[in-house]
Tab-separated table of C-alpha atoms in Angstrom:
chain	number	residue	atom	x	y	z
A	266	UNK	CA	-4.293	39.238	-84.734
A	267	UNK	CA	-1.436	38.255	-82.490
A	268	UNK	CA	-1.219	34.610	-80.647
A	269	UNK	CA	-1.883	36.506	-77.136
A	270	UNK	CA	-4.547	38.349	-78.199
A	271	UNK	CA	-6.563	35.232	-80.152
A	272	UNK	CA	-6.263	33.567	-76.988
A	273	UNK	CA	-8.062	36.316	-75.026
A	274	UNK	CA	-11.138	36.324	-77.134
A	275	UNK	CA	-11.399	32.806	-77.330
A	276	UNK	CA	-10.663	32.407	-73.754
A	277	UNK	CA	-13.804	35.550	-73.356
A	278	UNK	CA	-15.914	33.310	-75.939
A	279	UNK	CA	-15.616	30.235	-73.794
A	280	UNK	CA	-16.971	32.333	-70.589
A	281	UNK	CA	-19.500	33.830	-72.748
A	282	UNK	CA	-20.491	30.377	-73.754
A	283	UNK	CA	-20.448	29.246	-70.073
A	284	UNK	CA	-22.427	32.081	-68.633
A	285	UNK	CA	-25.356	31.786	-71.235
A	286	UNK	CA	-24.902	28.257	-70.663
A	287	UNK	CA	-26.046	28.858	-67.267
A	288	UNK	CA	-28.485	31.122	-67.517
A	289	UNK	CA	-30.226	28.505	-69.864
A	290	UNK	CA	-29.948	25.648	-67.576
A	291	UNK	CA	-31.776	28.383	-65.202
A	292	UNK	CA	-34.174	29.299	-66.894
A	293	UNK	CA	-34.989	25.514	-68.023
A	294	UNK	CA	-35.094	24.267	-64.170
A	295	UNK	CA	-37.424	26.980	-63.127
A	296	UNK	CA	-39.766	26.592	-65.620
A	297	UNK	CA	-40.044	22.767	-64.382
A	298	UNK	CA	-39.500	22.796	-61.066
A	299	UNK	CA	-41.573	25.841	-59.746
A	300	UNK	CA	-44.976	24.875	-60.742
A	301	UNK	CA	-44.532	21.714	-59.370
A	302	UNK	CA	-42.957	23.477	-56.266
A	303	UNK	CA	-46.273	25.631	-55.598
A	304	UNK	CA	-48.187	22.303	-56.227
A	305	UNK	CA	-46.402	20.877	-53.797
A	306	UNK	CA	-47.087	23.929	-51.032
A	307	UNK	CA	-50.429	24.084	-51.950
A	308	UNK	CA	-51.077	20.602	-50.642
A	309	UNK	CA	-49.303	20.903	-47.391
A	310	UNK	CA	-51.409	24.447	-46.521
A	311	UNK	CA	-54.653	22.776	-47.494
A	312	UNK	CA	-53.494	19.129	-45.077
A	313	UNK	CA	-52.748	22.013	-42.607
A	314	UNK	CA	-55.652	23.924	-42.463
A	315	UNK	CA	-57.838	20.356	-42.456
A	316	UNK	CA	-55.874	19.484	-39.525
A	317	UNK	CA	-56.397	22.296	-38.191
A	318	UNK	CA	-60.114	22.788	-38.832
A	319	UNK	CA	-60.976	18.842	-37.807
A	320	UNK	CA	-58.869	19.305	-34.457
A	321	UNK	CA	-59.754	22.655	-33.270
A	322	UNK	CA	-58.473	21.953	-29.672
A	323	UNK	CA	-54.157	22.189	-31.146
A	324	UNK	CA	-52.486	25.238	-30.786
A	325	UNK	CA	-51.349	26.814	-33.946
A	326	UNK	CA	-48.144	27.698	-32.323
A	327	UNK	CA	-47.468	24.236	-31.363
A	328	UNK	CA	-48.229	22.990	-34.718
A	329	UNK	CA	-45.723	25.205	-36.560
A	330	UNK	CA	-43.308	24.708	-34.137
A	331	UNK	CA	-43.578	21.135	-34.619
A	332	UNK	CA	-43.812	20.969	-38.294
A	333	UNK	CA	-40.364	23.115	-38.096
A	334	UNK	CA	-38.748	20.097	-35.866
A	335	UNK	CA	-39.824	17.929	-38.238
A	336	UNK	CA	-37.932	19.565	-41.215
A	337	UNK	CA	-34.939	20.513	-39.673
A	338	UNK	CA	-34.614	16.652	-38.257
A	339	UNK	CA	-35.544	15.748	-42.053
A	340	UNK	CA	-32.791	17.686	-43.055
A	341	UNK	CA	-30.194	15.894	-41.065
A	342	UNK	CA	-31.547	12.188	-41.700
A	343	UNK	CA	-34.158	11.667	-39.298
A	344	UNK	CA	-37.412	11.172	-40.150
A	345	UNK	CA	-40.758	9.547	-38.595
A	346	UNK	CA	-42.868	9.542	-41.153
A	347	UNK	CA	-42.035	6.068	-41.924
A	348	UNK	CA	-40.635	3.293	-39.344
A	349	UNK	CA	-37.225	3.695	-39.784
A	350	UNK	CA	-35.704	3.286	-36.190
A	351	UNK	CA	-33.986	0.081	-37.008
A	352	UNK	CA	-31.441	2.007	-39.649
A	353	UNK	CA	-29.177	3.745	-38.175
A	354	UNK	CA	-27.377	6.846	-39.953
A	355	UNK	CA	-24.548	6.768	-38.137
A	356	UNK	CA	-24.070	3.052	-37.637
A	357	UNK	CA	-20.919	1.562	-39.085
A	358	UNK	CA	-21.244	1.117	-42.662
A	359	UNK	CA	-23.359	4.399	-42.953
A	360	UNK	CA	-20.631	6.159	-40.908
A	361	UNK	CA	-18.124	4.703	-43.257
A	362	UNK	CA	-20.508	6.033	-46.498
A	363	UNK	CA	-20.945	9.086	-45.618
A	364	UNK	CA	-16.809	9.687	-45.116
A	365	UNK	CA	-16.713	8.528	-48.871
A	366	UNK	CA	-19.020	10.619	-50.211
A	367	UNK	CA	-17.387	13.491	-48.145
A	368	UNK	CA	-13.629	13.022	-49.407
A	369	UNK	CA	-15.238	12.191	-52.856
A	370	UNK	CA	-16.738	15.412	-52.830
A	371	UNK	CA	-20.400	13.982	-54.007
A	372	UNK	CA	-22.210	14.933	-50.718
A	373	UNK	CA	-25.655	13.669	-50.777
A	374	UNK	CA	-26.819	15.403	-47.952
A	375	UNK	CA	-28.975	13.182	-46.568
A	376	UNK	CA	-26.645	12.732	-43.514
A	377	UNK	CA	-25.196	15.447	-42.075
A	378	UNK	CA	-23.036	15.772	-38.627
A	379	UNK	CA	-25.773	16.915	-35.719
A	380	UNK	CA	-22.743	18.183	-33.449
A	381	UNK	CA	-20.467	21.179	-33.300
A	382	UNK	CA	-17.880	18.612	-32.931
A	383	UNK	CA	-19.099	16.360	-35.733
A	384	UNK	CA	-19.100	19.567	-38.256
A	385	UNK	CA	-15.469	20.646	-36.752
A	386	UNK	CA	-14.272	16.979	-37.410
A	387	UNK	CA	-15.663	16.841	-41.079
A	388	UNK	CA	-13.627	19.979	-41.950
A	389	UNK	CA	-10.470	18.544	-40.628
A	390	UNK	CA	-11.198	15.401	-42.080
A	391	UNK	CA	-12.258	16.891	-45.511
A	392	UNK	CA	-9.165	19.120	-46.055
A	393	UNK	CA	-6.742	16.260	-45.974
A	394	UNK	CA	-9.260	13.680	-47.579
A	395	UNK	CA	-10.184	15.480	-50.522
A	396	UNK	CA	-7.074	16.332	-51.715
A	397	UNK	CA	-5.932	12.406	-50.946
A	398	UNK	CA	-8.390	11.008	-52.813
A	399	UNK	CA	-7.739	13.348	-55.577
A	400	UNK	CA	-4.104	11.962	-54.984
A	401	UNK	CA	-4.902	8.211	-55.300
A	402	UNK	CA	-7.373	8.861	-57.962
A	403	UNK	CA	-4.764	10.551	-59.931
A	404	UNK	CA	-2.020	7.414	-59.525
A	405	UNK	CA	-4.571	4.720	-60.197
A	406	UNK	CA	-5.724	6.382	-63.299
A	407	UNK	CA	-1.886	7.211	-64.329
A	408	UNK	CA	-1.262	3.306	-64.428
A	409	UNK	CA	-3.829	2.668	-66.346
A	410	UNK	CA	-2.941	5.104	-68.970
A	411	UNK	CA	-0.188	3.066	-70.861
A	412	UNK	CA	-2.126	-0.496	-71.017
A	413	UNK	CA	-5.774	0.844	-71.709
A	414	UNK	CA	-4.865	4.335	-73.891
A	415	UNK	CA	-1.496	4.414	-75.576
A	416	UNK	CA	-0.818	0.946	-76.202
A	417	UNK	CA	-4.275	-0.240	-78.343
A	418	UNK	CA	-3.909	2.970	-80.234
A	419	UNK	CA	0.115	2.385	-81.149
A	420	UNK	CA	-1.083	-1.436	-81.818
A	421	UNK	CA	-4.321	-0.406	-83.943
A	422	UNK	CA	-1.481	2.199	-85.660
A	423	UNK	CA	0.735	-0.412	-86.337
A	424	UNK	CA	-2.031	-3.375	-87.517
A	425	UNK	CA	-4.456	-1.319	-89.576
A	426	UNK	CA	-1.871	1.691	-90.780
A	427	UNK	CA	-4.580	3.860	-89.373
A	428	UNK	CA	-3.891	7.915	-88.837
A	429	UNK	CA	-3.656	8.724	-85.565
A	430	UNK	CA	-6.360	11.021	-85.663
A	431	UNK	CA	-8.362	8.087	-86.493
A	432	UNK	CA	-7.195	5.564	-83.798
A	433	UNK	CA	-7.506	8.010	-80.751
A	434	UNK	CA	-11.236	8.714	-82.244
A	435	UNK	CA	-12.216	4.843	-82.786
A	436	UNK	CA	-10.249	4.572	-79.486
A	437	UNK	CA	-11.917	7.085	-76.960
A	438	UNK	CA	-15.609	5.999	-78.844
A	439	UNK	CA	-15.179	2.193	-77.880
A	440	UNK	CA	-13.837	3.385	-74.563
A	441	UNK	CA	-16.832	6.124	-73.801
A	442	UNK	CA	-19.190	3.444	-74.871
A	443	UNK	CA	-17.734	0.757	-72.437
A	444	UNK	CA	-17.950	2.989	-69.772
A	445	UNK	CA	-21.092	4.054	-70.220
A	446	UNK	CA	-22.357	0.016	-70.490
A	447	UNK	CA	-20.431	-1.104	-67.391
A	448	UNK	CA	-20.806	1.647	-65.126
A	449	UNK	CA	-24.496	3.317	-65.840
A	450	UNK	CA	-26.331	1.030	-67.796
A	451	UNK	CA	-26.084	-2.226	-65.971
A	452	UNK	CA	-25.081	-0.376	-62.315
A	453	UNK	CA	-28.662	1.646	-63.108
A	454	UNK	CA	-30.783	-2.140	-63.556
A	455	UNK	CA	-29.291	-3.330	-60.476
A	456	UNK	CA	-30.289	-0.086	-58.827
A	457	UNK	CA	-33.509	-0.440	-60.082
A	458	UNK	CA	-34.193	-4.491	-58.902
A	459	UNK	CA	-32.911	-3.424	-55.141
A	460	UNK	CA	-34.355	-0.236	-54.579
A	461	UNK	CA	-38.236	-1.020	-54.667
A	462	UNK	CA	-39.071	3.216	-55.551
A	463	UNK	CA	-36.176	3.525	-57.942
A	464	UNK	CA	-37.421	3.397	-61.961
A	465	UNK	CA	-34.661	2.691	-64.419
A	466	UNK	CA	-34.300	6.164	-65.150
A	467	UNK	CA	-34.041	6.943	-61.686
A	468	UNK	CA	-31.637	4.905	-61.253
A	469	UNK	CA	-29.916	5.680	-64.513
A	470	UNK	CA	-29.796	9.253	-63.112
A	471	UNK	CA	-28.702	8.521	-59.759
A	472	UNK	CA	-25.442	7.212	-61.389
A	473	UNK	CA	-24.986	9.839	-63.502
A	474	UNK	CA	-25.530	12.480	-60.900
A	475	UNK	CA	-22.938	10.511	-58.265
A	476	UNK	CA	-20.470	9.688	-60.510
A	477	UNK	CA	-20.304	13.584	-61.898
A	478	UNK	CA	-19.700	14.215	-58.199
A	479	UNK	CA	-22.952	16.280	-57.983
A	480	UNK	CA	-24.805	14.589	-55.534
A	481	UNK	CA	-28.368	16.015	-55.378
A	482	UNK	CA	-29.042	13.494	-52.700
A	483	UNK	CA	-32.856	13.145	-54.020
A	484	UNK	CA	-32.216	9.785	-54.249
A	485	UNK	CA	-29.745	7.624	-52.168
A	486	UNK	CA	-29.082	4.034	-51.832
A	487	UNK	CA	-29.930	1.573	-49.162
A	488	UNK	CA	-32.500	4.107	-47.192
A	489	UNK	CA	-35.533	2.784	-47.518
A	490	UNK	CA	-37.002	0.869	-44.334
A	491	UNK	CA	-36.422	-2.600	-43.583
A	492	UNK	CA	-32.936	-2.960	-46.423
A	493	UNK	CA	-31.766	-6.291	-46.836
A	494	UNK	CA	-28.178	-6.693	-45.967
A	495	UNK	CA	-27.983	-2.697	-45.533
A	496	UNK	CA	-24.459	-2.705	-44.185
A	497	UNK	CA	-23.121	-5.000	-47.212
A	498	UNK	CA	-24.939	-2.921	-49.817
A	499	UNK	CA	-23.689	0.837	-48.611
A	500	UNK	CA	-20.111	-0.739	-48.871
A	501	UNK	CA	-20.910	-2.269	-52.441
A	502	UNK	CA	-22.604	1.197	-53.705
A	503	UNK	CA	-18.704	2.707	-51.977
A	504	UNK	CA	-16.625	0.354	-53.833
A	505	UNK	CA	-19.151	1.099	-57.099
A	506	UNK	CA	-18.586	4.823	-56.236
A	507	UNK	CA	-14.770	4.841	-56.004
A	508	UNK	CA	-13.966	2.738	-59.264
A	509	UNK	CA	-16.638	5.110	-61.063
A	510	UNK	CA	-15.099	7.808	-59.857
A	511	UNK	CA	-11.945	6.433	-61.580
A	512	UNK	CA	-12.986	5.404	-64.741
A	513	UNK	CA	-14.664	9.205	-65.328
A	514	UNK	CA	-11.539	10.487	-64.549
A	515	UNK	CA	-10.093	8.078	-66.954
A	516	UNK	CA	-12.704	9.383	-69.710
A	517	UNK	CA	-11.467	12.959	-68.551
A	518	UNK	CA	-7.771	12.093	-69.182
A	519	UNK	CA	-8.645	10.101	-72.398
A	520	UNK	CA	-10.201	12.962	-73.843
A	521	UNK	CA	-7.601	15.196	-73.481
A	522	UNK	CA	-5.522	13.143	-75.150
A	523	UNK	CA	-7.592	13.009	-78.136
A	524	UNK	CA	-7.683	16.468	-78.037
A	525	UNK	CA	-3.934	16.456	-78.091
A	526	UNK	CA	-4.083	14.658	-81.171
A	527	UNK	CA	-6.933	16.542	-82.929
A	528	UNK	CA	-5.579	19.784	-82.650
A	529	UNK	CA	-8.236	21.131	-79.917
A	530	UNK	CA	-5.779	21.731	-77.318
A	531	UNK	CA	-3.243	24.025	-79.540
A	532	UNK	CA	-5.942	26.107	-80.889
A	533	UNK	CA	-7.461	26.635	-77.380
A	534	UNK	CA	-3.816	27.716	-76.216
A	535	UNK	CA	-4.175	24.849	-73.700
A	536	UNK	CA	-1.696	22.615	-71.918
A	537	UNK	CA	-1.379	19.557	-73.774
A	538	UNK	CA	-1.652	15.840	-72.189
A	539	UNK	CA	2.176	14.597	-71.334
A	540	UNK	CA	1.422	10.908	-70.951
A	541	UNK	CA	4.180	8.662	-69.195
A	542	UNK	CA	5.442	6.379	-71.377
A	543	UNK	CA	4.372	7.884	-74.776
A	544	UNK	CA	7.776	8.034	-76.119
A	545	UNK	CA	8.002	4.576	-75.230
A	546	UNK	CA	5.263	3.337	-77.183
A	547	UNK	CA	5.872	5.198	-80.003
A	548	UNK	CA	9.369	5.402	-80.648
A	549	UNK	CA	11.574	2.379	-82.157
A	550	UNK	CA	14.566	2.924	-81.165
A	551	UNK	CA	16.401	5.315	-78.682
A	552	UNK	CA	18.605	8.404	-79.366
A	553	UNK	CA	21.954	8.460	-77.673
A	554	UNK	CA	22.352	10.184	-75.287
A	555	UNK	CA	24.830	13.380	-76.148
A	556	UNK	CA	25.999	13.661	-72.070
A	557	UNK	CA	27.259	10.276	-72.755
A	558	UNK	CA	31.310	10.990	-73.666
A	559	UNK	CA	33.801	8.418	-75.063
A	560	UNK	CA	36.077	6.703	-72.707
A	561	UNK	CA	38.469	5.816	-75.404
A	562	UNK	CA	41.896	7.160	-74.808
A	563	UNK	CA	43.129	10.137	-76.747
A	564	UNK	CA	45.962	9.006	-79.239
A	565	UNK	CA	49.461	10.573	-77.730
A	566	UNK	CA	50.304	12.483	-80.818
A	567	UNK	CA	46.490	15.041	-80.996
A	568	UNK	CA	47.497	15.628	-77.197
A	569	UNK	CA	48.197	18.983	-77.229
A	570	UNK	CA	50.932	19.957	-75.565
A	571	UNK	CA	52.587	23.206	-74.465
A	572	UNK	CA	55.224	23.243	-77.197
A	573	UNK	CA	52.623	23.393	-80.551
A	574	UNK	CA	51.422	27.038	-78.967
A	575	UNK	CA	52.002	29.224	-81.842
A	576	UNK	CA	53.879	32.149	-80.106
């Protein structure tokens, strides 16, 4: 089988892979999620028909209609059922979260623009944003590269005579588990000591969905009623976004190089990791450089000259 052709089928096998993948993940939420979905109905028909049946004197009509404001207002951030007029979603620092979220591409949801103006505005300001922050992301991670990937692998190379198959694998393990430590596990109990509702594993899973840029927006910081220090915490959980953001990406670019190294990439038919600065870490010494020519002056007698023609 020719190179070309091995890539097709494993590039076919890979969406193959993917599509079952899907289909699993399907299958797996439905099974979960709809029973408790019908449970869920089931109780707000039977709260209906009690208020209905214990107040005979509403109109039906005026009911529906004003369960339907209700959930369209609850779609865009404003609810009554609890006494949350004194937060704001569009003061200042929730303003100023909900523009992250929006160039980060997480998107809770919770918050979304009310006006035609609001929604032209966010896909103006999305189009350049996005692709900025993909921009800055990008640099900050590319300067972190040489001091944090390729130079404690080249050092653990050079102190332990370890393979580098084996020092990008001890490397990207201690790095993966760092991450997860310092940006889910301890993030997620400080989640779960300020948000009164939030569990551990709520929390836990609120990171994991943000920082994965999903954004389910079933749970989202600093909205529940009465928040200490609101403006100060959505401008914490922004910074704690942004350098999360950056350290996944990090993972991302870490893993590709181990891939590099492993193999994975070539037999994928993949583009492989080109690293700034590699060849400095690894090399020893330079190679001259062949466009460089020698300024020394020819010696008079191997000029040649029109006389030693042959004719």
């Amino acid at each position: 089988m020719s190179t070309s052709s091995r890539s097709c089928v494993v590039v076919l096998v890979l969406v193959f892979v993917y599509v079952v993948y899907l289909l699993i993940g399907a299958c797996v939420f439905s099974a979960l999620e709809k029973p408790l979905e019908e449970k869920v109905r089931a109780e707000m028909n039977l709260l209906k028909q009690q208020l209905i049946s214990n107040m005979s004197c509403i109109n039906i009509s005026t009911l529906e209609d004003l369960l339907e404001k209700l959930i369209n207002a609850n779609k865009y951030g404003v609810s009554l059922v609890q006494n949350t007029s004194e937060n704001s979603n569009w003061d200042l620092a929730s303003a100023l979260f909900f523009s992250n979220t929006l160039v980060t591409t997480i998107g809770y949801g919770h918050t979304t623009p009310l006006s035609d103006a609001g929604k032209a505005f966010s896909i103006a300001y999305a189009l350049i944003g996005v692709p900025f922050t993909m921009l800055v992301l990008t640099a900050c991670v590319q300067r972190l590269i040489m001091p944090l990937n390729l130079r404690p692998v080249a050092y653990w190379r050079r102190r332990f005579g370890w393979h580098p198959h084996t020092a990008s694998t001890v490397h990207f393990v201690l790095l993966l588990l760092l991450i997860i430590v310092l940006f889910f596990l301890l993030p997620a109990i400080v989640f779960s000591v300020i948000e009164d509702s939030w569990s551990f594993l709520e929390a836990f899973y609120f990171c994991f969905i943000s920082l994965c840029t999903i954004g389910l927006g079933d749970f989202v910081p600093g909205e529940q009623p009465n928040q200490k220090f609101r403006p100060l915490y959505k401008i914490s959980v922004m910074v704690y976004l942004f350098l999360g953001l950056m350290a996944m990406y990090f993972v991302l670019r870490s893993f590709h190089k181990l891939a590099d190294v492993q193999g994975w990439t070539a037999f994928f038919h993949l583009p492989s990791c080109d690293d700034d600065g590699e060849e400095e870490i690894e090399s020893t010494s330079e190679e001259p450089n062949v466009c460089e020519t020698d300024t020394k002056p020819l010696d008079p007698s191997a000029r040649v000259s029109y006389n030693s023609i042959s004719r």
